[in-house]
PDB file of C-alpha atoms in Angstrom:
ATOM      1  CA  UNK A   4      84.332 -84.803  42.644  1.00 66.00           C
ATOM      2  CA  UNK A   5      80.672 -84.634  43.530  1.00 80.00           C
ATOM      3  CA  UNK A   6      81.229 -86.019  47.010  1.00 82.00           C
ATOM      4  CA  UNK A   7      83.142 -82.863  47.943  1.00 88.00           C
ATOM      5  CA  UNK A   8      80.264 -80.708  46.694  1.00 88.00           C
ATOM      6  CA  UNK A   9      77.827 -82.708  48.818  1.00 86.00           C
ATOM      7  CA  UNK A  10      80.086 -82.434  51.860  1.00 87.00           C
ATOM      8  CA  UNK A  11      80.474 -78.703  51.206  1.00 90.00           C
ATOM      9  CA  UNK A  12      76.719 -78.169  51.122  1.00 88.00           C
ATOM     10  CA  UNK A  13      76.429 -80.146  54.353  1.00 88.00           C
ATOM     11  CA  UNK A  14      79.126 -78.106  56.088  1.00 90.00           C
ATOM     12  CA  UNK A  15      77.691 -74.774  54.938  1.00 91.00           C
ATOM     13  CA  UNK A  16      74.219 -75.814  56.085  1.00 90.00           C
ATOM     14  CA  UNK A  17      75.634 -76.924  59.439  1.00 90.00           C
ATOM     15  CA  UNK A  18      77.393 -73.589  59.970  1.00 90.00           C
ATOM     16  CA  UNK A  19      74.230 -71.665  59.049  1.00 91.00           C
ATOM     17  CA  UNK A  20      72.174 -73.880  61.383  1.00 88.00           C
ATOM     18  CA  UNK A  21      74.567 -73.355  64.281  1.00 88.00           C
ATOM     19  CA  UNK A  22      74.471 -69.582  63.792  1.00 90.00           C
ATOM     20  CA  UNK A  23      70.691 -69.520  63.402  1.00 89.00           C
ATOM     21  CA  UNK A  24      70.205 -71.690  66.476  1.00 86.00           C
ATOM     22  CA  UNK A  25      71.366 -68.805  68.657  1.00 89.00           C
ATOM     23  CA  UNK A  26      69.141 -66.148  67.084  1.00 88.00           C
ATOM     24  CA  UNK A  27      66.188 -67.816  65.303  1.00 88.00           C
ATOM     25  CA  UNK A  28      65.812 -71.407  66.443  1.00 84.00           C
ATOM     26  CA  UNK A  29      62.609 -71.894  64.438  1.00 85.00           C
ATOM     27  CA  UNK A  30      64.454 -71.434  61.115  1.00 88.00           C
ATOM     28  CA  UNK A  31      66.993 -74.213  61.695  1.00 87.00           C
ATOM     29  CA  UNK A  32      64.591 -76.892  60.424  1.00 86.00           C
ATOM     30  CA  UNK A  33      64.204 -74.992  57.148  1.00 90.00           C
ATOM     31  CA  UNK A  34      67.966 -74.972  56.675  1.00 90.00           C
ATOM     32  CA  UNK A  35      67.980 -78.733  57.233  1.00 88.00           C
ATOM     33  CA  UNK A  36      65.188 -79.315  54.721  1.00 88.00           C
ATOM     34  CA  UNK A  37      66.731 -77.061  52.056  1.00 92.00           C
ATOM     35  CA  UNK A  38      70.164 -78.637  52.499  1.00 90.00           C
ATOM     36  CA  UNK A  39      68.622 -82.098  52.212  1.00 86.00           C
ATOM     37  CA  UNK A  40      66.787 -81.186  49.032  1.00 89.00           C
ATOM     38  CA  UNK A  41      69.961 -79.715  47.505  1.00 91.00           C
ATOM     39  CA  UNK A  42      72.009 -82.787  48.417  1.00 87.00           C
ATOM     40  CA  UNK A  43      69.377 -85.188  47.088  1.00 85.00           C
ATOM     41  CA  UNK A  44      69.062 -83.218  43.834  1.00 86.00           C
ATOM     42  CA  UNK A  45      72.843 -83.291  43.426  1.00 86.00           C
ATOM     43  CA  UNK A  46      72.746 -87.060  43.885  1.00 83.00           C
ATOM     44  CA  UNK A  47      69.915 -87.546  41.390  1.00 80.00           C
ATOM     45  CA  UNK A  48      72.300 -86.931  38.488  1.00 74.00           C
ATOM     46  CA  UNK A  49      73.517 -90.481  38.897  1.00 79.00           C
ATOM     47  CA  UNK A  50      70.029 -91.969  38.952  1.00 76.00           C
ATOM     48  CA  UNK A  51      69.682 -92.264  35.169  1.00 74.00           C
ATOM     49  CA  UNK A  52      73.040 -94.070  34.987  1.00 80.00           C
ATOM     50  CA  UNK A  53      71.964 -96.491  37.686  1.00 80.00           C
ATOM     51  CA  UNK A  54      68.621 -97.172  35.999  1.00 77.00           C
ATOM     52  CA  UNK A  55      70.202 -97.775  32.582  1.00 79.00           C
ATOM     53  CA  UNK A  56      72.828-100.087  34.080  1.00 83.00           C
ATOM     54  CA  UNK A  57      70.185-102.120  35.906  1.00 77.00           C
ATOM     55  CA  UNK A  58      68.017-102.249  32.787  1.00 77.00           C
ATOM     56  CA  UNK A  59      70.937-103.539  30.705  1.00 80.00           C
ATOM     57  CA  UNK A  60      71.775-106.091  33.372  1.00 77.00           C
ATOM     58  CA  UNK A  61      68.144-107.216  33.494  1.00 74.00           C
ATOM     59  CA  UNK A  62      68.058-107.661  29.707  1.00 76.00           C
ATOM     60  CA  UNK A  63      71.319-109.634  29.697  1.00 77.00           C
ATOM     61  CA  UNK A  64      70.141-111.916  32.465  1.00 69.00           C
ATOM     62  CA  UNK A  65      66.690-112.287  30.974  1.00 67.00           C
ATOM     63  CA  UNK A  66      65.006-111.505  34.262  1.00 62.00           C
ATOM     64  CA  UNK A  67      61.655-109.847  34.600  1.00 66.00           C
ATOM     65  CA  UNK A  68      62.086-106.066  34.500  1.00 69.00           C
ATOM     66  CA  UNK A  69      59.214-105.709  36.964  1.00 75.00           C
ATOM     67  CA  UNK A  70      61.543-106.908  39.713  1.00 77.00           C
ATOM     68  CA  UNK A  71      64.141-104.278  38.812  1.00 77.00           C
ATOM     69  CA  UNK A  72      61.454-101.579  38.855  1.00 79.00           C
ATOM     70  CA  UNK A  73      60.202-102.845  42.202  1.00 84.00           C
ATOM     71  CA  UNK A  74      63.708-102.831  43.678  1.00 83.00           C
ATOM     72  CA  UNK A  75      64.234 -99.258  42.451  1.00 82.00           C
ATOM     73  CA  UNK A  76      60.922 -98.194  44.017  1.00 86.00           C
ATOM     74  CA  UNK A  77      61.849 -99.818  47.318  1.00 89.00           C
ATOM     75  CA  UNK A  78      65.241 -98.105  47.245  1.00 87.00           C
ATOM     76  CA  UNK A  79      63.649 -94.738  46.490  1.00 85.00           C
ATOM     77  CA  UNK A  80      61.124 -95.169  49.268  1.00 91.00           C
ATOM     78  CA  UNK A  81      63.842 -96.052  51.766  1.00 91.00           C
ATOM     79  CA  UNK A  82      65.855 -92.950  50.776  1.00 88.00           C
ATOM     80  CA  UNK A  83      62.807 -90.697  51.154  1.00 89.00           C
ATOM     81  CA  UNK A  84      61.910 -92.298  54.471  1.00 92.00           C
ATOM     82  CA  UNK A  85      65.423 -91.775  55.794  1.00 91.00           C
ATOM     83  CA  UNK A  86      65.235 -88.121  54.748  1.00 88.00           C
ATOM     84  CA  UNK A  87      61.878 -87.642  56.520  1.00 91.00           C
ATOM     85  CA  UNK A  88      63.087 -89.468  59.632  1.00 92.00           C
ATOM     86  CA  UNK A  89      66.200 -87.298  59.796  1.00 89.00           C
ATOM     87  CA  UNK A  90      64.147 -84.113  59.515  1.00 87.00           C
ATOM     88  CA  UNK A  91      61.850 -85.258  62.316  1.00 88.00           C
ATOM     89  CA  UNK A  92      64.816 -86.139  64.508  1.00 88.00           C
ATOM     90  CA  UNK A  93      66.492 -82.802  63.752  1.00 83.00           C
ATOM     91  CA  UNK A  94      63.374 -80.998  64.919  1.00 82.00           C
ATOM     92  CA  UNK A  95      63.265 -83.072  68.115  1.00 84.00           C
ATOM     93  CA  UNK A  96      60.265 -85.198  67.149  1.00 87.00           C
ATOM     94  CA  UNK A  97      61.721 -88.656  67.742  1.00 90.00           C
ATOM     95  CA  UNK A  98      58.314 -90.244  68.355  1.00 92.00           C
ATOM     96  CA  UNK A  99      57.073 -89.164  64.928  1.00 92.00           C
ATOM     97  CA  UNK A 100      60.349 -90.309  63.355  1.00 91.00           C
ATOM     98  CA  UNK A 101      59.868 -93.747  64.910  1.00 93.00           C
ATOM     99  CA  UNK A 102      56.351 -94.000  63.510  1.00 94.00           C
ATOM    100  CA  UNK A 103      57.507 -92.965  60.035  1.00 93.00           C
ATOM    101  CA  UNK A 104      60.212 -95.617  60.273  1.00 93.00           C
ATOM    102  CA  UNK A 105      57.722 -98.305  61.272  1.00 94.00           C
ATOM    103  CA  UNK A 106      55.243 -97.317  58.558  1.00 94.00           C
ATOM    104  CA  UNK A 107      58.005 -97.332  55.954  1.00 92.00           C
ATOM    105  CA  UNK A 108      59.207-100.761  56.989  1.00 93.00           C
ATOM    106  CA  UNK A 109      55.690-102.138  56.700  1.00 94.00           C
ATOM    107  CA  UNK A 110      55.291-100.496  53.272  1.00 93.00           C
ATOM    108  CA  UNK A 111      58.593-101.939  52.037  1.00 92.00           C
ATOM    109  CA  UNK A 112      57.715-105.379  53.399  1.00 91.00           C
ATOM    110  CA  UNK A 113      54.386-105.229  51.585  1.00 91.00           C
ATOM    111  CA  UNK A 114      56.098-104.275  48.348  1.00 89.00           C
ATOM    112  CA  UNK A 115      58.609-107.112  48.803  1.00 88.00           C
ATOM    113  CA  UNK A 116      55.977-109.856  49.025  1.00 89.00           C
ATOM    114  CA  UNK A 117      55.881-110.523  45.227  1.00 84.00           C
ATOM    115  CA  UNK A 118      59.676-110.901  45.113  1.00 82.00           C
ATOM    116  CA  UNK A 119      59.717-113.150  48.163  1.00 86.00           C
ATOM    117  CA  UNK A 120      56.895-115.321  46.820  1.00 87.00           C
ATOM    118  CA  UNK A 121      58.637-115.660  43.446  1.00 83.00           C
ATOM    119  CA  UNK A 122      61.878-116.704  45.175  1.00 83.00           C
ATOM    120  CA  UNK A 123      60.025-119.288  47.248  1.00 89.00           C
ATOM    121  CA  UNK A 124      58.340-120.584  44.084  1.00 87.00           C
ATOM    122  CA  UNK A 125      61.721-120.913  42.350  1.00 84.00           C
ATOM    123  CA  UNK A 126      63.156-122.749  45.371  1.00 87.00           C
ATOM    124  CA  UNK A 127      60.234-125.194  45.451  1.00 86.00           C
ATOM    125  CA  UNK A 128      60.618-125.825  41.713  1.00 86.00           C
ATOM    126  CA  UNK A 129      64.335-126.534  42.198  1.00 86.00           C
ATOM    127  CA  UNK A 130      63.631-128.957  45.054  1.00 86.00           C
ATOM    128  CA  UNK A 131      60.875-130.805  43.177  1.00 79.00           C
ATOM    129  CA  UNK A 132      62.883-131.210  39.978  1.00 66.00           C
TER     130      UNK A 132
END
């Protein structure tokens, strides 16, 4: 199972980080970044399956595929933001992590405005009918 591979990479990276912390503290952040990239790349194998499933679902429901694309972009942005925030926190830069989090939330909210406005439009049309 892929989850055990991901956990294994995480454990190996943790052991390396703990050992490095005693001798070369400055290299620990690199271990964290490399482990994160490996874990994300291992998880990306499922991305094409997810996209095809959502595309098929969108076609069956007859919904606008732009919304599916937008939701995938928002999901991708939130994953990347979480990765960046974790790296900042691992390196002890909590203030920067907080600012990345705030900027990401604003970005996601801005990207969500078309979906929210379309939902409000649909609700108004249902009420007025």
